[in-house]
């Protein structure tokens, strides 16, 4: 048990220091293996790599196609078209709402979070400048739209955090829709009103818009964007095929990609570049998550693993147990998908046994795992948070408090409400 916790602590500390989980996870797994009495070489070559390879085999097509889909949306300016149109509709008086909805629409349509940040940031600069809102709120505003309810809670989301539980619980992307919708409303409304309060508070303190450095000033390009309705079609296509017509996510993404290519046939010279870039970026993402899952495989094989499952099993409430496990591991790894992958790799069989024994719908475990992955994952060392701050030219000191409120605290509160509803049979 000491070894398991030492492994988790080393994983968390090294990830926080910015070391890549690709090589940190095997080291942490080695700590667990040695202290748990496993043969180090066998633990790495068989146990760790089996977990790593099995996850990559199951999910690489989704990571790759999702990244290609997002990159094509970016390079064809379809993502920018959606952001521009929503910003124009809502206007400068609702600048914060416009940025949130732009990020939310793109994320729910299947565009990767990193592409969403690049696509929405120019719109945020424009709207915040017109509304004279301090730039330090831009990271939290984008995070609310992209890193929270559309990523984990909203039923039917094609984001990986909503898809991973399907493998473990034999569910669908629409699992526990009432719980998901209620949690989504709490995250969206709670986060929006918090940001509005912060806008007024900071304005009273004298914080208003200030132009960023030239290298971070990304002006909107109004001349090259496709029509808004056409830009929405690939997003709608993916969501409808996945949830209404029950297509596999791989098929849905392929159809979305084909539709982007057909609607932008005049830009064909850029297609190969975009597809190559998307495919290459997906490799790092899948390896990061697979590395975390490999660590979970080693933990699962330690003889005293049952003691850990007993510690995580909160008597009478397996949903709270799952929520705690996924949150802690997502926080330790700085990754929503990685933390959830570790937790479900290690504990999903136990939860399925409990579900069968206590007649608890597996859909609840799916939705709780998904929402939980979007809680403590957004700690300061999270890769998406670091990227968001870098792109927006902000620092942890200036903007992380607001990110923490909208992407950590409020999602955890929403999760608690969702579990409460589940206890009353509402899901």
XYZ file of C-alpha atoms in Angstrom:
427
model
C 0.000 0.000 0.000
C 2.836 2.406 0.815
C 4.318 1.651 -2.586
C 1.036 2.388 -4.370
C 0.789 5.772 -2.667
C 4.472 6.509 -3.310
C 3.862 5.731 -6.979
C 0.854 8.051 -7.101
C 2.717 10.821 -5.279
C 5.730 10.552 -7.583
C 3.419 10.637 -10.609
C 1.650 13.750 -9.303
C 4.792 15.632 -8.237
C 6.726 14.933 -11.428
C 3.709 15.822 -13.593
C 3.307 19.061 -11.619
C 6.966 19.878 -12.297
C 6.224 19.581 -16.002
C 7.864 16.226 -16.696
C 6.240 14.196 -19.451
C 3.952 11.429 -18.259
C 5.270 9.288 -21.135
C 8.376 8.436 -19.099
C 7.168 9.460 -15.636
C 4.385 6.829 -15.643
C 6.795 3.862 -16.122
C 8.985 5.189 -13.281
C 5.976 5.507 -10.980
C 4.853 2.037 -12.040
C 8.326 0.735 -11.183
C 8.028 2.157 -7.658
C 4.704 0.352 -7.261
C 6.072 -2.912 -8.702
C 9.206 -3.058 -6.537
C 7.412 -2.209 -3.298
C 4.568 -4.573 -4.172
C 6.803 -7.581 -4.695
C 6.447 -7.782 -8.481
C 9.350 -8.571 -10.781
C 10.376 -5.198 -12.194
C 11.198 -6.409 -15.705
C 8.025 -8.473 -15.996
C 5.929 -5.661 -14.519
C 7.137 -3.327 -17.263
C 7.323 -5.604 -20.311
C 4.132 -7.538 -19.635
C 1.815 -5.803 -17.179
C 2.559 -2.134 -17.949
C 2.915 -2.554 -21.695
C -0.186 -4.761 -21.928
C -2.298 -2.007 -20.369
C -0.572 0.580 -22.561
C -1.042 -1.354 -25.804
C -4.604 -2.485 -25.081
C -5.751 1.110 -24.522
C -3.918 2.362 -27.612
C -5.416 -0.451 -29.711
C -8.949 0.420 -28.592
C -8.723 4.217 -28.753
C -6.060 5.296 -31.254
C -8.554 5.564 -34.168
C -10.745 7.894 -32.083
C -7.818 10.078 -30.986
C -6.434 10.275 -34.533
C -9.724 10.943 -36.319
C -10.780 13.455 -33.657
C -7.519 15.359 -34.057
C -7.814 15.325 -37.869
C -11.431 16.489 -37.660
C -10.424 19.370 -35.408
C -7.449 20.358 -37.539
C -9.560 20.418 -40.698
C -12.144 22.580 -38.918
C -9.302 24.921 -38.021
C -7.487 25.102 -41.351
C -10.702 25.548 -43.378
C -11.716 28.371 -41.000
C -14.978 26.569 -40.192
C -14.183 26.758 -36.475
C -13.535 30.498 -36.795
C -16.786 30.881 -38.744
C -18.797 29.398 -35.865
C -17.026 31.624 -33.323
C -17.471 34.771 -35.430
C -21.162 34.167 -36.046
C -21.990 33.528 -32.403
C -19.980 36.546 -31.360
C -21.833 38.715 -33.860
C -25.238 37.384 -32.782
C -24.636 37.976 -29.071
C -22.700 41.217 -29.478
C -20.176 42.988 -27.269
C -22.656 43.437 -24.387
C -22.634 39.673 -23.940
C -18.951 39.176 -24.665
C -18.388 36.550 -21.987
C -21.478 34.592 -23.039
C -20.429 34.746 -26.688
C -17.003 33.255 -25.960
C -18.462 30.531 -23.718
C -21.031 29.473 -26.325
C -18.493 29.551 -29.164
C -16.171 27.225 -27.261
C -19.104 25.037 -26.168
C -20.531 24.571 -29.675
C -17.142 23.592 -31.088
C -16.344 21.208 -28.220
C -19.752 19.522 -28.324
C -19.348 19.151 -32.074
C -16.204 17.062 -31.601
C -13.437 19.622 -32.112
C -10.434 18.952 -29.852
C -9.913 21.285 -26.912
C -6.599 22.638 -28.167
C -8.087 23.587 -31.545
C -11.009 25.250 -29.749
C -8.608 27.445 -27.774
C -6.852 28.623 -30.952
C -10.159 29.191 -32.767
C -11.925 31.098 -29.994
C -9.064 33.239 -28.664
C -9.160 35.834 -31.518
C -12.925 36.211 -30.987
C -12.383 36.625 -27.249
C -9.811 39.368 -27.849
C -12.173 41.235 -30.163
C -15.251 40.979 -27.929
C -13.393 41.713 -24.687
C -11.765 44.775 -26.265
C -15.124 46.161 -27.419
C -16.682 45.470 -24.014
C -13.581 46.791 -22.183
C -13.230 43.605 -20.088
C -9.841 42.689 -18.650
C -7.999 39.978 -20.572
C -7.248 38.060 -17.386
C -10.786 36.592 -17.610
C -10.290 35.196 -21.126
C -8.676 31.891 -20.005
C -11.463 31.088 -17.535
C -14.132 32.042 -20.070
C -12.706 29.699 -22.720
C -12.161 26.987 -20.084
C -15.812 27.143 -19.023
C -16.993 26.598 -22.589
C -14.457 23.924 -23.560
C -13.149 22.143 -20.434
C -16.342 21.551 -18.446
C -19.946 20.657 -19.315
C -19.487 19.972 -23.045
C -16.445 17.810 -22.349
C -17.820 15.600 -19.579
C -21.445 16.170 -18.606
C -23.604 17.024 -21.611
C -25.171 13.770 -22.867
C -24.017 12.745 -26.321
C -20.700 14.614 -26.292
C -18.193 13.030 -28.711
C -15.257 14.079 -26.520
C -13.043 11.222 -25.333
C -13.920 11.860 -21.676
C -17.511 10.863 -22.447
C -16.514 7.884 -24.601
C -13.969 6.013 -22.464
C -16.582 4.758 -19.920
C -18.507 3.071 -22.768
C -15.819 0.401 -23.015
C -15.962 -0.425 -19.317
C -19.716 -0.228 -18.662
C -21.252 -1.178 -22.046
C -23.194 2.085 -22.168
C -23.693 4.838 -24.768
C -22.652 8.473 -25.056
C -26.164 9.442 -23.889
C -25.829 7.616 -20.543
C -27.733 9.113 -17.572
C -29.080 12.115 -19.527
C -30.914 13.824 -16.650
C -27.861 13.738 -14.393
C -25.736 15.021 -17.259
C -28.120 17.843 -18.149
C -28.534 19.003 -14.554
C -24.761 18.980 -14.019
C -24.298 20.863 -17.307
C -26.763 23.582 -16.288
C -25.045 24.023 -12.933
C -21.625 24.312 -14.562
C -22.804 26.690 -17.297
C -25.031 28.964 -15.210
C -22.799 28.898 -12.138
C -19.670 29.576 -14.162
C -21.281 32.336 -16.217
C -22.610 34.248 -13.222
C -19.281 33.876 -11.437
C -17.464 35.379 -14.420
C -19.954 38.249 -14.636
C -19.423 38.980 -10.950
C -15.662 38.880 -11.466
C -15.965 41.209 -14.464
C -17.753 43.813 -12.355
C -15.441 43.325 -9.392
C -12.275 43.692 -11.452
C -13.696 46.683 -13.295
C -14.353 48.403 -9.963
C -10.738 47.741 -9.023
C -9.598 49.425 -12.228
C -8.859 46.334 -14.318
C -10.023 46.885 -17.900
C -8.891 45.719 -21.337
C -5.250 46.173 -22.258
C -3.753 45.128 -25.602
C -1.517 42.050 -25.544
C 1.977 41.871 -26.995
C 1.997 41.814 -30.787
C 2.948 38.128 -30.953
C -0.134 37.223 -28.907
C -2.453 39.562 -30.799
C -4.405 37.266 -33.136
C -6.767 39.416 -35.244
C -9.959 37.933 -36.611
C -9.869 37.020 -40.283
C -13.309 37.905 -41.656
C -12.462 37.440 -45.314
C -11.805 33.705 -45.520
C -14.429 32.079 -43.325
C -17.176 29.892 -44.852
C -20.859 30.486 -44.208
C -21.930 29.847 -40.614
C -24.585 27.240 -41.526
C -22.143 25.287 -43.677
C -19.585 25.384 -40.864
C -22.110 23.908 -38.447
C -22.929 20.932 -40.679
C -19.853 18.774 -39.836
C -20.420 19.358 -36.094
C -24.095 18.437 -36.388
C -23.210 15.424 -38.526
C -20.917 13.910 -35.865
C -23.359 14.469 -32.992
C -26.389 13.132 -34.887
C -24.650 10.036 -36.245
C -23.233 9.191 -32.819
C -26.389 9.730 -30.773
C -29.453 9.521 -33.026
C -28.367 6.941 -35.584
C -26.159 4.965 -33.135
C -23.097 4.964 -35.371
C -19.729 4.112 -33.859
C -17.709 7.232 -33.020
C -15.087 6.232 -35.615
C -17.714 6.125 -38.368
C -19.264 9.398 -37.186
C -15.879 11.161 -37.265
C -15.035 9.781 -40.715
C -18.359 11.086 -42.052
C -17.683 14.473 -40.445
C -14.223 14.601 -42.029
C -15.578 13.695 -45.468
C -18.226 16.406 -45.152
C -15.573 19.014 -44.291
C -13.551 17.983 -47.349
C -16.573 18.165 -49.657
C -17.729 21.539 -48.345
C -14.223 23.009 -48.746
C -13.138 21.343 -51.969
C -11.631 24.617 -53.227
C -9.132 24.495 -50.343
C -7.927 21.016 -51.317
C -4.273 22.136 -51.379
C -4.379 22.462 -47.563
C -5.990 19.089 -46.869
C -2.846 16.948 -46.726
C -1.104 19.424 -44.429
C -4.053 19.489 -42.049
C -4.516 15.713 -42.022
C -0.797 15.154 -41.410
C -0.742 17.694 -38.578
C -3.836 16.204 -36.955
C -2.515 12.661 -37.165
C 0.844 13.672 -35.686
C -0.710 15.600 -32.791
C -2.901 12.622 -31.920
C 0.150 10.451 -31.270
C 1.279 12.442 -28.232
C -2.273 12.511 -26.867
C -2.833 8.755 -27.154
C 0.629 7.911 -25.774
C 0.115 10.204 -22.768
C -3.189 8.564 -21.884
C -1.941 5.031 -22.619
C 1.040 5.644 -20.317
C -1.321 6.576 -17.492
C -3.462 3.491 -18.135
C -0.331 1.314 -18.109
C 0.439 2.641 -14.628
C -3.065 1.639 -13.561
C -2.470 -1.875 -14.872
C 0.576 -2.293 -12.627
C -1.335 -0.965 -9.606
C -4.103 -3.446 -10.331
C -1.628 -6.353 -10.299
C -0.032 -5.576 -6.938
C -1.105 -8.246 -4.388
C -2.358 -5.632 -1.922
C -4.488 -3.848 -4.536
C -7.621 -5.136 -2.793
C -6.682 -2.980 0.209
C -6.737 0.097 -2.036
C -10.133 -0.814 -3.473
C -11.433 -1.266 0.077
C -10.124 2.195 1.005
C -11.780 3.745 -2.042
C -15.052 1.913 -1.403
C -17.174 4.303 0.635
C -19.723 2.147 2.370
C -23.185 2.436 0.883
C -22.156 4.798 -1.909
C -20.176 3.275 -4.804
C -20.903 6.358 -6.916
C -19.125 8.589 -4.380
C -16.289 6.058 -4.296
C -15.948 6.260 -8.065
C -16.150 10.058 -8.028
C -13.359 10.287 -5.439
C -11.145 7.764 -7.253
C -11.465 9.396 -10.691
C -11.024 12.927 -9.322
C -7.918 12.041 -7.316
C -6.294 10.171 -10.182
C -7.184 12.873 -12.717
C -5.624 15.395 -10.356
C -2.536 13.229 -9.834
C -1.926 12.802 -13.554
C -3.109 16.260 -14.611
C -5.235 14.533 -17.225
C -8.987 13.885 -17.353
C -8.722 10.940 -19.731
C -5.541 9.597 -18.118
C -6.920 9.716 -14.572
C -10.202 8.154 -15.607
C -8.327 5.512 -17.583
C -6.308 4.513 -14.500
C -9.385 4.431 -12.260
C -11.581 2.420 -14.618
C -8.791 0.069 -15.606
C -8.316 -0.747 -11.928
C -11.809 -0.477 -10.457
C -14.464 -0.881 -13.169
C -14.911 -4.631 -12.577
C -15.559 -3.998 -8.912
C -18.129 -1.316 -9.773
C -19.842 -3.665 -12.224
C -20.102 -6.298 -9.490
C -21.613 -3.739 -7.122
C -24.016 -2.552 -9.832
C -25.218 -6.106 -10.419
C -25.483 -6.878 -6.716
C -27.256 -3.646 -5.713
C -29.224 -3.163 -8.954
C -27.553 0.164 -9.777
C -27.748 1.152 -13.483
C -24.332 1.132 -15.145
C -25.302 4.392 -16.865
C -24.814 6.119 -13.519
C -21.255 4.842 -13.212
C -20.590 6.061 -16.752
C -21.822 9.583 -16.120
C -20.190 9.886 -12.688
C -16.838 8.762 -14.134
C -17.137 11.211 -17.018
C -18.094 14.236 -14.891
C -15.495 13.327 -12.250
C -12.726 13.334 -14.843
C -13.378 17.052 -15.364
C -12.913 18.101 -11.729
C -9.424 17.977 -10.238
C -7.920 17.404 -13.681
C -7.727 21.191 -14.175
C -5.124 21.705 -11.456
C -2.221 24.053 -12.307
C -0.099 21.322 -13.956
C -2.811 20.238 -16.430
C -1.555 20.355 -20.019
C -4.664 22.056 -21.401
C -4.476 24.729 -18.678
C -0.803 25.392 -19.449
C -1.560 25.628 -23.176
C -4.519 27.941 -22.564
C -2.423 30.307 -20.447
C 0.399 30.282 -22.991
C -1.879 31.075 -25.945
C -3.703 33.857 -24.089
C -0.435 35.343 -22.729
C -1.663 35.058 -19.151
C -0.027 33.643 -16.013
C -1.223 31.392 -13.208
C -1.012 34.375 -10.874
C -3.362 36.475 -13.009
C -5.871 33.911 -14.266
C -5.676 30.546 -12.517
C -8.000 31.426 -9.616
C -10.854 32.017 -12.066
C -10.005 28.858 -14.031
C -10.067 26.907 -10.763
C -13.527 28.197 -9.839
C -15.185 27.463 -13.202
C -13.269 24.274 -14.124
C -12.641 22.632 -10.730
C -14.883 23.879 -7.920
C -18.174 24.322 -9.788
C -17.866 20.998 -11.696
C -17.288 19.163 -8.396
C -20.382 20.853 -6.931
C -22.347 19.858 -10.055
C -21.127 16.281 -9.634
C -22.314 16.241 -6.015
C -25.788 17.380 -7.097
C -25.839 14.719 -9.824
C -25.000 11.960 -7.352
C -27.667 13.267 -4.992
C -30.238 13.035 -7.787
C -29.085 9.490 -8.570
C -29.702 8.465 -4.964
C -33.334 9.485 -5.488
C -33.524 7.427 -8.670
C -33.362 10.456 -10.983
C -30.833 9.956 -13.748
